[in-house]
Amino acid sequence: MNEPLARLEGINKWFGRNHVLRDVNLQIYPQEVVVLIGPSGSGKSTLLRTVNMLEEPTEGKVFFEGQELTDIHTDLNAARTRMGMVFQQFNLFPHRTVTGNITLALEKVLGLKGDDARRRALEQLGKVGLEEKADAWPSQLSGGQQQRVAIARALAMQPVLMLFDEVTSALDPELVNEVLGVMQELASEGMTMVVVTHEMGFAREVGTRLIFMDQGTILEEGPPRQVFADPKHERTRAFLSQVL
Amino acid sequence: MTTTAAPQAPPDRGIRYFARQQTPWSWLALGVGIIALLVLIIGAGAILTAHGWTQVCPEGVDRLICSPTDPLAEGLTSNELAVLCIAVIVIGAAAAGLALWRRRSVPNKQAREAAVAGGVIGIQAAVLAGVLLWFRSSNVETFARNFLDVRLLGDFFPRFVNGAKNTLILSFLGGALGMFLGLILALFTMSKRAVIRAPARIYINFFRGTPLIWQLSFAGLGVVTALRLGFFSGIDGPYRVAIAVLGLNLAAYSAEVYRAGIQSLERGQIEAARSLGLSYLQAMRFVVVPQAIRRVIPPLTNEFVILIKDTSLVTVLGLAFFQKELLGAGKDIYSSTANATAFLGSAAGYLIITLPMIRLVTYLERRLRSGLTSVVG
C-alpha cells in the first residue's frame, strides 16, 4: 500500500492521573473510512482529536502528510487547514450567518476575497443541500441542518482528511439520516475519513476499516463486516451484543 | 414544522376580565384603599401649596425673621395637615379591615387580589400619614430651612449643571480607559503562560483589594505632589490623575467581567475555530470576543453605573472650583451657604444620570435572555 496520510506512533495521553490512551499506533491511508467504536470512556474521541492535535499527546508522535505535528517547529495552523473536523455539538458560530460561518476561515486563513469566499461557500452549501439557507442564522436551523452546515464549513477548506466526532449523537432520531447521507456521499467520492460513531449501520455499510477501542487501547480492527460477524475478542463481542 | 390543530387564541385575561370578576365588597376594599392614598397625596399637596412652598424675602431682612422656607414650615405644622393625616389613617385602616374581613368570602382569585391590594394600599397610606404626623411634631422649621430650600437649588443651578458635566467627563473618560485596559487584562489572565498571567493577577488583586479612595489619595500625593510628572502637574493635574485612577480601577473589575464572559462560551467554539486553521489570536478576535462582548454588555454597564457614583470620591484630590463634580459642587455650596439642601441637588443629579442606565441594564438583560433561548432551541 502507499504512504499513510496520517500516522500516530506510540501515543499515550494522561488527563491528570487518568491514563486515557495507552500506547496507541494507528495509520490512516488515503481513501480509507476508518470507523472508531467502543464504550464511552474508551478514548476514541481523544484519539480522534489527537489526529489534528486539538488534544496534545503526552507521549508519542503524530504525523500528517509526512510532517511531524508533535514537532514544535511545525505550523499546526497550516496543517489543520488540510484536515476538516465536525463536532458532536455542531459548534457553529452563532454570531455569523450560515455563509459567514463558512467564509470566516476562507478569508482569514486562506486569504480568499469576499466574492470568491462566498462563491465557494455557496458551492459547498449546495453539496449538503442547504443553498437556500445561505443567509439564515444558525439558531434558525434544525440540528441536522446545523450539522450539515458544519460539514460544509469543514469541506470548504478543501481538506484531504475529514474527522467526525460523534456527529449524530446530539441529533433527534429523525434527523440522523440526512447527516449520515452526506457523509456516505463524501465517502463514495473518495474522501479519507476517520469517524467516531455509535451508528453501527453506517459503520458496516460505509466503513472500510473498523477499530474497536476499550480502556485506551485498540483491541481489535478489521473489515467491518468481518468484525461484526466474527469478533475475535471477548470484549468486542460483549460490546457488539449490547449495541446491535 | 406543520401543525394539524388550528391555532387557539389564549383566553382573555386582561383588565376587563379582571374587572368582571369583582364583587361589590372587593370593589369597596380596593376603592377605599386607593382613596386613602389619593386623599393623602392630593390633600397634603393642596395644603402645602395653599401655604406656599417657598417665598422671596425682602432684601436685607435677617434670616431669623424671614427664611425662604417659612411658608413650607407653616404648611407642615398647620392643623389642617394634622387633621388630614388622622383622616387618612382612619380610611386606610378601614380599607385594611375590609380586606381582612372579606378576603376569604370573595368568590374568586381576582376579587381576592383586588381586596388584598386595597388593604395593602390602605396600610401604606396610613403608615405614610403616621410618619408625616410624627415628623410634624418635630423641629420642622429648622429642618425645612436647612434641607428643603428648593430656592437654593434654583439659585445654584448652573453650579450643579457644571458638576454634572464633570461627573460625566470623569465617568466616560475613566470608563473608556478602564474598559479598554480591562479587555487586555482579561486576555492576559487567560494566557497559558504563567509569566503573563501573574502580573495581570497581581494588578487585578491590588486594585480590587485596596479602596478606591486610597488609590486616589495615593496617586494624588505621589504623582502630583512628589513625582511632578509633566502630564499630571499643573492646574489640570489632579483632574487627569482622577481620570487615570478611575480607569485603572475599573480595568481590574471589568477584566473579571470580560473573563467571565469569555469563559462562559463553550470550549467547542474555540476548538471549531482552531480546527479550521485559525490561530489563537484569530479565534479570539473573530469568534470569541464578538460573542463575549454581547454577553458582557449588561454587567459592564453595571460596573459603569458604579463608576459614576465612585467619581464622587475624587473630592479627596482637591480639584479646582470649575473641576468639581456633583458631590464636590454640593459640598462647595454647602460650605458657602451652610444649607444642606445642596446635597439634595447632588443626589438628584446622580439619579438623573444613573436611573436611565439602570433601566438600560434591565432591558439589555431581558433581551439577552430571550436571545439566548433562541440560540439554544
Coordinates of C-alpha atoms in Angstrom, one line a residue:
Chain A
M1 CA 0.0 0.0 0.0
N2 CA 1.0 3.6 -0.5
E3 CA 2.2 6.0 2.2
P4 CA -0.2 6.7 5.1
L5 CA -1.9 10.1 5.1
A6 CA -1.7 10.3 8.9
R7 CA 0.2 8.2 11.4
L8 CA 0.1 8.0 15.1
E9 CA 3.1 6.4 16.9
G10 CA 3.1 5.2 20.5
I11 CA 0.5 7.7 21.6
N12 CA 0.0 8.0 25.4
K13 CA -2.3 10.5 27.0
W14 CA -3.0 11.2 30.6
F15 CA -5.7 13.6 31.9
G16 CA -4.3 14.1 35.4
R17 CA -3.8 10.6 36.7
N18 CA -6.2 9.2 34.2
H19 CA -4.5 7.2 31.5
V20 CA -6.9 7.5 28.6
L21 CA -4.7 6.4 25.6
R22 CA -2.2 3.6 26.1
D23 CA 0.5 3.2 23.6
V24 CA -1.8 3.5 20.5
N25 CA -0.5 3.1 17.0
L26 CA -2.6 4.0 14.0
Q27 CA -2.1 4.6 10.3
I28 CA -4.7 6.2 8.1
Y29 CA -4.3 5.6 4.3
P30 CA -5.8 7.7 1.5
Q31 CA -9.5 7.0 0.7
E32 CA -10.0 4.9 3.9
V33 CA -13.1 5.3 6.0
V34 CA -11.8 4.3 9.5
V35 CA -14.7 3.9 12.0
L36 CA -13.8 4.0 15.7
I37 CA -16.3 2.3 18.0
G38 CA -16.2 1.4 21.7
P39 CA -17.8 2.0 25.0
S40 CA -17.9 5.6 26.4
G41 CA -14.6 6.5 28.1
S42 CA -12.6 4.1 25.8
G43 CA -10.6 7.0 24.4
K44 CA -12.0 7.0 20.8
S45 CA -12.8 10.7 20.8
T46 CA -9.5 11.6 22.4
L47 CA -7.7 9.6 19.8
L48 CA -9.6 11.4 17.0
R49 CA -8.8 14.7 18.5
T50 CA -5.1 13.8 18.7
V51 CA -5.0 13.4 14.9
N52 CA -5.4 17.2 14.4
M53 CA -3.7 18.0 17.7
L54 CA -6.7 19.5 19.4
E55 CA -5.5 17.1 22.1
E56 CA -1.8 17.1 22.5
P57 CA -0.5 13.6 23.3
T58 CA 1.6 13.3 26.5
E59 CA 3.9 10.9 24.7
G60 CA 4.2 9.8 21.1
K61 CA 4.3 11.3 17.7
V62 CA 1.7 12.4 15.3
F63 CA 2.5 12.6 11.5
F64 CA 0.3 14.1 8.8
E65 CA 1.3 14.2 5.1
G66 CA 4.8 13.2 6.2
Q67 CA 5.1 16.1 8.6
E68 CA 5.5 15.6 12.3
L69 CA 2.8 17.6 14.1
T70 CA 4.2 17.0 17.5
D71 CA 7.4 18.8 16.5
I72 CA 7.1 22.3 17.9
H73 CA 8.5 23.8 14.7
T74 CA 5.6 22.6 12.7
D75 CA 3.0 25.2 11.6
L76 CA -0.1 23.5 13.1
N77 CA -2.5 26.0 11.8
A78 CA -1.4 25.3 8.2
A79 CA -1.7 21.5 8.8
R80 CA -5.2 22.0 10.3
T81 CA -6.4 23.7 7.1
R82 CA -5.9 20.3 5.4
M83 CA -7.9 18.4 8.0
G84 CA -11.6 19.1 8.5
M85 CA -13.3 18.3 11.7
V86 CA -17.0 18.0 12.6
F87 CA -18.1 18.0 16.3
Q88 CA -20.9 16.4 18.2
Q89 CA -22.3 19.8 19.3
F90 CA -22.0 21.3 15.7
N91 CA -20.1 24.4 17.2
L92 CA -21.4 26.8 14.5
F93 CA -20.5 30.4 15.3
P94 CA -23.9 31.8 16.4
H95 CA -22.9 35.4 15.7
R96 CA -22.4 34.7 11.9
T97 CA -24.8 33.7 9.2
V98 CA -24.5 30.2 7.6
T99 CA -22.4 31.7 4.8
G100 CA -20.4 33.8 7.4
N101 CA -19.6 30.6 9.2
I102 CA -18.0 29.1 6.1
T103 CA -16.3 32.2 4.7
L104 CA -14.5 33.1 8.0
A105 CA -11.6 30.7 7.6
L106 CA -11.7 31.0 3.8
E107 CA -11.0 34.8 4.2
K108 CA -8.8 34.9 7.3
V109 CA -6.8 31.7 6.8
L110 CA -6.7 31.0 3.0
G111 CA -6.9 34.7 2.2
L112 CA -9.8 34.4 -0.4
K113 CA -11.5 37.6 -1.4
G114 CA -15.1 38.2 -0.3
D115 CA -16.8 37.2 -3.5
D116 CA -14.6 34.1 -4.1
A117 CA -15.1 33.0 -0.5
R118 CA -18.9 33.4 -0.8
R119 CA -19.0 31.5 -4.1
R120 CA -17.1 28.6 -2.6
A121 CA -19.4 28.7 0.5
L122 CA -22.5 28.5 -1.7
E123 CA -21.0 25.7 -3.7
Q124 CA -20.4 23.7 -0.5
L125 CA -23.9 24.5 0.8
G126 CA -25.3 23.2 -2.5
K127 CA -23.4 19.9 -1.9
V128 CA -25.1 19.4 1.5
G129 CA -28.5 20.6 0.1
L130 CA -28.7 23.9 2.1
E131 CA -28.2 26.5 -0.6
E132 CA -31.4 28.3 0.3
K133 CA -30.3 28.7 4.0
A134 CA -27.2 30.7 3.0
D135 CA -28.3 33.8 4.7
A136 CA -30.0 32.2 7.7
W137 CA -28.7 32.3 11.2
P138 CA -27.5 29.0 12.9
S139 CA -30.2 29.4 15.5
Q140 CA -32.9 29.3 12.8
L141 CA -31.8 25.8 11.6
S142 CA -32.7 22.3 12.9
G143 CA -29.9 20.2 14.4
G144 CA -29.5 18.2 11.2
Q145 CA -29.2 21.3 9.1
Q146 CA -26.7 22.8 11.5
Q147 CA -24.6 19.7 11.4
R148 CA -24.7 19.8 7.5
V149 CA -23.5 23.4 7.6
A150 CA -20.7 22.4 9.9
I151 CA -19.7 19.7 7.4
A152 CA -19.9 22.3 4.5
R153 CA -17.7 24.6 6.6
A154 CA -15.1 22.0 7.0
L155 CA -15.3 20.9 3.3
A156 CA -14.9 24.4 2.0
M157 CA -11.3 24.4 3.2
Q158 CA -10.8 21.5 0.7
P159 CA -9.2 19.2 3.2
V160 CA -7.6 15.8 2.4
L161 CA -8.8 14.2 5.6
M162 CA -12.1 14.6 7.5
L163 CA -12.6 13.8 11.2
F164 CA -16.1 13.2 12.5
D165 CA -16.6 13.2 16.3
E166 CA -20.0 11.5 17.2
V167 CA -21.6 13.9 14.8
T168 CA -25.1 12.4 15.0
S169 CA -25.2 11.8 18.8
A170 CA -26.8 15.2 19.6
L171 CA -29.5 14.9 16.9
D172 CA -33.1 13.9 17.1
P173 CA -33.5 10.4 15.6
E174 CA -35.4 11.6 12.5
L175 CA -32.6 14.0 11.7
V176 CA -29.7 11.4 11.8
N177 CA -30.1 10.1 8.3
E178 CA -29.8 13.4 6.5
V179 CA -26.3 13.8 8.1
L180 CA -25.3 10.2 7.5
G181 CA -26.4 10.6 3.9
V182 CA -24.0 13.5 3.4
M183 CA -21.2 11.5 5.0
Q184 CA -21.9 8.5 2.8
E185 CA -21.8 10.6 -0.3
L186 CA -18.5 12.1 0.8
A187 CA -17.0 8.6 1.3
S188 CA -18.2 7.5 -2.1
E189 CA -16.3 10.4 -3.6
G190 CA -13.1 9.0 -2.1
M191 CA -12.6 11.3 0.9
T192 CA -10.4 9.9 3.6
M193 CA -12.4 9.9 6.8
V194 CA -12.0 9.0 10.5
V195 CA -15.4 8.6 12.1
V196 CA -16.2 8.1 15.8
T197 CA -19.8 6.9 15.9
H198 CA -22.4 4.8 17.6
E199 CA -24.2 4.2 14.2
M200 CA -23.4 0.6 13.6
G201 CA -25.3 0.5 10.3
F202 CA -23.1 3.3 9.0
A203 CA -20.0 1.6 10.2
R204 CA -21.0 -1.6 8.4
E205 CA -22.1 0.0 5.1
V206 CA -19.6 2.8 4.7
G207 CA -16.6 1.9 6.8
T208 CA -13.6 0.3 5.2
R209 CA -11.9 -0.5 8.5
L210 CA -13.5 -0.9 11.9
I211 CA -11.5 -0.2 15.1
F212 CA -12.8 -1.3 18.4
M213 CA -11.3 0.6 21.3
D214 CA -11.5 -0.2 25.0
Q215 CA -9.7 1.4 28.0
G216 CA -7.4 3.4 25.9
T217 CA -6.2 0.7 23.6
I218 CA -7.1 -0.6 20.1
L219 CA -8.4 -4.0 21.0
E220 CA -9.5 -5.2 17.6
E221 CA -9.5 -4.0 14.0
G222 CA -10.5 -5.3 10.6
P223 CA -13.0 -5.0 7.8
P224 CA -16.4 -4.0 9.4
R225 CA -18.4 -7.0 8.1
Q226 CA -15.8 -9.4 9.4
V227 CA -15.5 -7.8 12.9
F228 CA -19.3 -7.6 13.2
A229 CA -19.8 -11.2 12.0
D230 CA -16.9 -12.8 13.9
P231 CA -15.4 -10.6 16.7
K232 CA -12.2 -12.1 17.9
H233 CA -12.1 -10.5 21.3
E234 CA -14.5 -11.3 24.2
R235 CA -14.9 -7.5 24.9
T236 CA -15.7 -6.7 21.3
R237 CA -18.3 -9.5 21.4
A238 CA -19.9 -8.1 24.6
F239 CA -19.9 -4.6 23.3
L240 CA -21.4 -5.5 19.9
S241 CA -24.1 -7.7 21.5
Q242 CA -25.2 -4.6 23.5
V243 CA -25.4 -2.1 20.6
L244 CA -26.6 -4.3 17.7
Chain B
M1 CA -43.0 22.0 11.1
T2 CA -46.7 21.6 10.3
T3 CA -49.4 21.6 12.9
T4 CA -52.7 20.0 12.3
A5 CA -54.7 21.7 15.1
A6 CA -55.9 25.2 14.3
P7 CA -54.1 27.8 16.5
Q8 CA -56.2 28.7 19.5
A9 CA -56.2 32.2 21.0
P10 CA -55.2 32.2 24.7
P11 CA -58.1 33.1 27.0
D12 CA -58.6 36.8 27.6
R13 CA -57.1 37.6 31.0
G14 CA -56.9 41.4 30.5
I15 CA -58.0 44.2 32.7
R16 CA -61.7 43.9 31.5
Y17 CA -61.7 40.3 32.6
F18 CA -60.2 41.3 35.9
A19 CA -62.9 43.9 36.4
R20 CA -65.8 41.5 35.6
Q21 CA -64.6 39.1 38.3
Q22 CA -65.1 41.7 41.1
T23 CA -67.8 41.8 43.7
P24 CA -69.2 44.8 45.5
W25 CA -67.1 44.0 48.5
S26 CA -63.9 43.7 46.6
W27 CA -64.6 46.9 44.8
L28 CA -65.2 48.6 48.1
A29 CA -61.9 47.4 49.7
L30 CA -59.9 48.4 46.6
G31 CA -61.7 51.7 46.3
V32 CA -61.3 52.7 50.0
G33 CA -57.5 51.8 49.9
I34 CA -56.9 53.9 46.8
I35 CA -59.0 56.8 48.2
A36 CA -56.8 56.8 51.4
L37 CA -53.7 57.2 49.3
L38 CA -55.2 59.8 47.0
V39 CA -56.5 61.8 49.9
L40 CA -53.1 61.9 51.5
I41 CA -51.2 62.9 48.3
I42 CA -53.7 65.4 46.9
G43 CA -54.7 66.7 50.3
A44 CA -51.2 67.2 51.6
G45 CA -50.2 68.7 48.3
A46 CA -53.1 71.1 48.3
I47 CA -52.5 72.2 52.0
L48 CA -48.7 72.8 51.4
T49 CA -49.4 74.6 48.1
A50 CA -52.0 76.8 49.8
H51 CA -49.4 77.9 52.4
G52 CA -46.7 78.1 49.7
W53 CA -43.5 76.1 49.3
T54 CA -41.1 79.0 49.3
Q55 CA -41.0 82.8 49.5
V56 CA -38.9 85.6 48.3
C57 CA -37.5 87.5 51.3
P58 CA -37.1 91.3 51.2
E59 CA -33.5 92.4 50.7
G60 CA -31.6 92.8 53.9
V61 CA -34.1 91.1 56.2
D62 CA -32.5 88.9 58.8
R63 CA -32.8 85.1 58.0
L64 CA -34.1 84.5 61.5
I65 CA -37.0 86.7 60.8
C66 CA -37.6 85.7 57.2
S67 CA -36.5 82.4 55.6
P68 CA -37.4 81.2 52.1
T69 CA -38.8 78.0 53.6
D70 CA -41.1 79.7 56.2
P71 CA -44.3 79.1 54.2
L72 CA -43.4 75.4 53.9
A73 CA -42.8 75.1 57.6
E74 CA -46.1 76.8 58.2
G75 CA -47.9 74.4 56.0
L76 CA -46.2 71.4 57.6
T77 CA -47.1 72.5 61.1
S78 CA -50.7 73.5 60.2
N79 CA -53.7 71.9 61.9
E80 CA -55.3 71.1 58.6
L81 CA -52.4 68.7 57.8
A82 CA -52.7 67.0 61.2
V83 CA -56.5 66.5 60.6
L84 CA -55.8 65.2 57.1
C85 CA -53.2 62.7 58.4
I86 CA -55.6 61.4 61.1
A87 CA -58.3 61.1 58.5
V88 CA -56.0 59.1 56.1
I89 CA -55.1 56.8 59.0
V90 CA -58.7 56.1 59.6
I91 CA -59.6 55.5 56.0
G92 CA -56.5 53.3 55.4
A93 CA -57.3 51.2 58.5
A94 CA -60.9 50.8 57.2
A95 CA -59.5 49.5 53.9
A96 CA -57.3 47.1 55.7
G97 CA -60.1 46.0 57.9
L98 CA -62.4 45.4 54.9
A99 CA -59.8 43.4 53.1
L100 CA -59.0 41.3 56.1
W101 CA -62.7 40.6 56.9
R102 CA -63.7 39.9 53.3
R103 CA -60.7 38.2 51.8
R104 CA -62.0 34.6 52.5
S105 CA -65.6 35.2 51.4
V106 CA -64.9 36.5 47.9
P107 CA -65.9 34.2 45.1
N108 CA -62.7 34.1 43.0
K109 CA -58.9 34.8 42.9
Q110 CA -59.2 38.1 41.0
A111 CA -61.6 39.5 43.6
R112 CA -59.4 38.4 46.4
E113 CA -56.3 40.0 44.8
A114 CA -58.3 43.3 44.4
A115 CA -59.4 43.3 48.0
V116 CA -55.9 42.5 49.3
A117 CA -54.4 45.2 47.1
G118 CA -56.9 47.7 48.5
G119 CA -56.0 46.7 52.1
V120 CA -52.2 46.9 51.4
I121 CA -52.5 50.3 49.7
G122 CA -54.6 51.5 52.7
I123 CA -51.9 50.4 55.2
Q124 CA -49.2 52.1 53.1
A125 CA -51.2 55.4 53.1
A126 CA -51.8 55.1 56.8
V127 CA -48.1 54.5 57.5
L128 CA -47.1 57.5 55.4
A129 CA -49.6 59.6 57.2
G130 CA -48.3 58.4 60.5
V131 CA -44.7 59.3 59.6
L132 CA -45.9 62.7 58.4
L133 CA -47.7 63.3 61.7
W134 CA -44.6 62.3 63.6
F135 CA -42.3 64.4 61.5
R136 CA -44.7 67.4 62.0
S137 CA -44.3 67.2 65.8
S138 CA -40.5 67.8 65.4
N139 CA -38.5 70.9 64.9
V140 CA -39.9 71.3 61.4
E141 CA -38.9 74.9 60.9
T142 CA -35.2 74.3 61.3
F143 CA -35.4 71.2 59.2
A144 CA -37.2 72.9 56.3
R145 CA -34.8 75.8 56.4
N146 CA -31.7 73.6 56.2
F147 CA -32.9 70.7 54.0
L148 CA -35.9 71.7 51.9
D149 CA -34.8 75.0 50.5
V150 CA -35.7 74.5 46.8
R151 CA -35.0 78.2 46.1
L152 CA -31.3 77.4 46.8
L153 CA -31.3 74.7 44.2
G154 CA -32.6 77.1 41.7
D155 CA -30.1 79.8 42.7
F156 CA -27.1 77.4 42.3
F157 CA -28.5 75.5 39.3
P158 CA -25.6 76.4 37.0
R159 CA -23.1 75.0 39.6
F160 CA -25.0 71.7 39.7
V161 CA -25.0 71.5 35.9
N162 CA -21.3 72.1 35.8
G163 CA -20.9 69.4 38.5
A164 CA -22.9 67.0 36.4
K165 CA -20.8 67.9 33.4
N166 CA -17.6 67.0 35.3
T167 CA -19.2 63.8 36.7
L168 CA -20.0 62.7 33.1
I169 CA -16.5 63.6 31.8
L170 CA -14.8 61.7 34.6
S171 CA -17.1 58.7 34.1
F172 CA -16.9 58.5 30.4
L173 CA -13.1 59.1 30.0
G174 CA -12.4 56.8 33.0
G175 CA -14.9 54.3 31.8
A176 CA -13.4 54.2 28.3
L177 CA -9.9 53.8 29.6
G178 CA -11.0 51.1 32.1
M179 CA -13.0 49.0 29.7
F180 CA -10.2 49.0 27.1
L181 CA -7.5 48.1 29.6
G182 CA -9.8 45.6 31.2
L183 CA -10.2 43.6 28.0
I184 CA -6.4 43.3 27.6
L185 CA -6.0 42.3 31.2
A186 CA -8.7 39.7 30.8
L187 CA -6.9 38.1 27.9
F188 CA -3.7 38.2 29.9
T189 CA -5.3 36.4 32.9
M190 CA -6.4 33.6 30.5
S191 CA -2.9 33.1 29.0
K192 CA -1.5 29.6 29.3
R193 CA 1.9 31.2 30.2
A194 CA 2.3 31.9 33.9
V195 CA 4.6 34.8 33.3
I196 CA 1.8 36.7 31.5
R197 CA -0.9 35.6 33.9
A198 CA 0.9 36.5 37.1
P199 CA 1.4 40.3 36.6
A200 CA -2.2 40.6 35.4
R201 CA -3.5 38.8 38.5
I202 CA -1.3 40.9 40.8
Y203 CA -2.7 44.1 39.2
I204 CA -6.3 42.9 39.5
N205 CA -5.9 41.8 43.1
F206 CA -4.2 45.0 44.1
F207 CA -6.9 47.3 42.5
R208 CA -9.7 45.1 43.8
G209 CA -8.2 44.7 47.2
T210 CA -7.5 48.3 48.1
P211 CA -10.1 51.1 48.5
L212 CA -10.6 53.4 45.5
I213 CA -10.3 56.4 47.9
W214 CA -6.9 55.1 49.0
Q215 CA -5.8 54.7 45.3
L216 CA -6.9 58.3 44.6
S217 CA -5.2 59.7 47.6
F218 CA -2.0 57.9 47.0
A219 CA -1.9 58.8 43.3
G220 CA -2.7 62.4 44.1
L221 CA 0.1 62.6 46.7
G222 CA 2.6 60.5 44.8
V223 CA 2.1 61.6 41.2
V224 CA 1.0 65.2 41.6
T225 CA 3.0 66.2 44.6
A226 CA 6.1 64.1 44.7
L227 CA 6.8 63.0 41.1
R228 CA 5.5 66.1 39.3
L229 CA 5.1 64.2 36.1
G230 CA 4.5 66.7 33.3
F231 CA 1.2 65.4 32.1
F232 CA -0.1 65.1 35.7
S233 CA 1.0 68.5 37.0
G234 CA -0.4 72.0 36.7
I235 CA -4.0 73.0 37.2
D236 CA -5.3 70.0 35.3
G237 CA -3.0 67.6 37.1
P238 CA -5.4 66.3 39.8
Y239 CA -8.2 66.1 37.2
R240 CA -6.1 63.9 34.9
V241 CA -5.0 61.8 37.9
A242 CA -8.6 61.3 38.8
I243 CA -9.5 60.0 35.3
A244 CA -6.4 57.8 35.2
V245 CA -7.1 56.2 38.6
L246 CA -10.8 55.7 37.9
G247 CA -9.8 54.0 34.6
L248 CA -7.1 51.8 36.2
N249 CA -9.5 50.8 39.0
L250 CA -12.4 50.0 36.6
A251 CA -9.9 47.9 34.4
A252 CA -9.5 45.5 37.3
Y253 CA -13.2 45.0 37.7
S254 CA -14.1 44.9 34.0
A255 CA -11.3 42.4 33.4
E256 CA -13.1 40.0 35.7
V257 CA -16.4 40.7 33.8
Y258 CA -14.7 40.0 30.4
R259 CA -13.1 36.9 31.7
A260 CA -16.4 35.5 32.9
G261 CA -18.0 36.4 29.6
I262 CA -15.3 34.7 27.6
Q263 CA -15.2 31.6 29.8
S264 CA -19.0 31.3 29.5
L265 CA -18.6 30.4 25.8
E266 CA -18.5 26.8 25.1
R267 CA -15.0 25.3 24.6
G268 CA -16.3 24.0 21.3
Q269 CA -16.4 27.5 19.8
I270 CA -12.6 27.9 20.0
E271 CA -12.0 24.3 19.1
A272 CA -14.1 24.7 15.9
A273 CA -12.2 27.8 15.0
R274 CA -8.8 26.2 15.7
S275 CA -9.7 23.1 13.7
L276 CA -10.3 25.4 10.7
G277 CA -6.8 26.6 10.9
L278 CA -7.4 29.9 12.7
S279 CA -4.6 30.9 15.1
Y280 CA -5.3 31.5 18.7
L281 CA -5.4 35.3 18.3
Q282 CA -7.7 35.0 15.2
A283 CA -10.0 32.7 17.0
M284 CA -10.2 35.2 19.9
R285 CA -10.7 38.1 17.6
F286 CA -13.3 36.7 15.1
V287 CA -15.1 34.1 17.2
V288 CA -14.7 34.5 21.0
V289 CA -14.6 38.3 21.6
P290 CA -17.6 39.2 19.3
Q291 CA -19.8 36.7 21.2
A292 CA -18.4 37.6 24.6
I293 CA -19.0 41.3 24.1
R294 CA -22.7 40.7 23.7
R295 CA -22.8 38.8 27.0
V296 CA -20.8 41.3 29.0
I297 CA -22.6 44.5 28.0
P298 CA -25.1 44.3 30.8
P299 CA -22.6 43.6 33.6
L300 CA -20.2 46.2 32.1
T301 CA -23.0 48.8 32.2
N302 CA -23.5 47.8 35.8
E303 CA -19.8 48.5 36.5
F304 CA -20.2 51.8 34.7
V305 CA -23.1 52.8 37.0
I306 CA -20.9 52.0 40.0
L307 CA -18.1 54.1 38.4
I308 CA -20.4 57.1 38.0
K309 CA -21.1 57.0 41.7
D310 CA -17.5 56.4 42.6
T311 CA -16.5 59.6 40.8
S312 CA -17.7 61.3 44.0
L313 CA -14.5 60.1 45.7
V314 CA -12.3 62.3 43.6
T315 CA -13.0 65.1 46.1
V316 CA -10.0 63.8 48.0
L317 CA -7.8 65.1 45.2
G318 CA -8.6 68.8 45.9
L319 CA -9.9 69.8 42.5
A320 CA -10.3 73.4 41.4
F321 CA -13.6 75.2 41.6
F322 CA -14.6 74.6 37.9
Q323 CA -13.5 71.0 38.0
K324 CA -15.9 70.0 40.8
E325 CA -18.2 67.1 40.1
L326 CA -21.7 66.7 41.5
L327 CA -20.8 65.9 45.1
G328 CA -17.9 68.4 45.2
A329 CA -20.2 71.1 43.8
G330 CA -22.8 70.2 46.5
K331 CA -20.2 70.4 49.3
D332 CA -18.9 73.8 48.0
I333 CA -22.4 75.2 48.0
Y334 CA -23.0 73.7 51.5
S335 CA -19.9 75.4 52.9
S336 CA -20.8 78.8 51.4
T337 CA -24.5 78.7 52.4
A338 CA -24.4 76.4 55.5
N339 CA -27.5 74.8 53.9
A340 CA -27.7 71.0 53.5
T341 CA -30.3 71.3 50.7
A342 CA -27.2 71.4 48.4
F343 CA -26.7 67.7 48.9
L344 CA -30.2 67.0 47.7
G345 CA -29.2 68.7 44.4
S346 CA -26.2 66.4 44.1
A347 CA -28.4 63.3 44.8
A348 CA -30.9 64.5 42.1
G349 CA -28.1 64.9 39.6
Y350 CA -26.8 61.4 40.3
L351 CA -30.2 59.9 39.9
I352 CA -30.9 61.7 36.6
I353 CA -27.7 60.1 35.2
T354 CA -27.9 56.6 36.8
L355 CA -31.6 55.7 36.6
P356 CA -31.7 55.6 32.8
M357 CA -28.6 53.4 32.8
I358 CA -30.1 51.0 35.4
R359 CA -33.2 50.8 33.2
L360 CA -30.9 50.0 30.3
V361 CA -29.2 47.2 32.1
T362 CA -32.6 45.6 32.9
Y363 CA -33.7 46.0 29.3
L364 CA -30.4 44.5 27.9
E365 CA -30.5 41.6 30.3
R366 CA -34.1 40.7 29.3
R367 CA -33.2 41.0 25.6
L368 CA -30.1 38.9 26.0
R369 CA -32.0 36.2 27.9
S370 CA -34.7 35.9 25.2
G371 CA -31.9 35.9 22.6
L372 CA -30.1 33.0 24.3
T373 CA -33.2 30.8 24.3
S374 CA -33.4 31.0 20.5
V375 CA -29.7 30.2 20.2
V376 CA -30.1 27.1 22.4
G377 CA -33.5 26.0 20.9

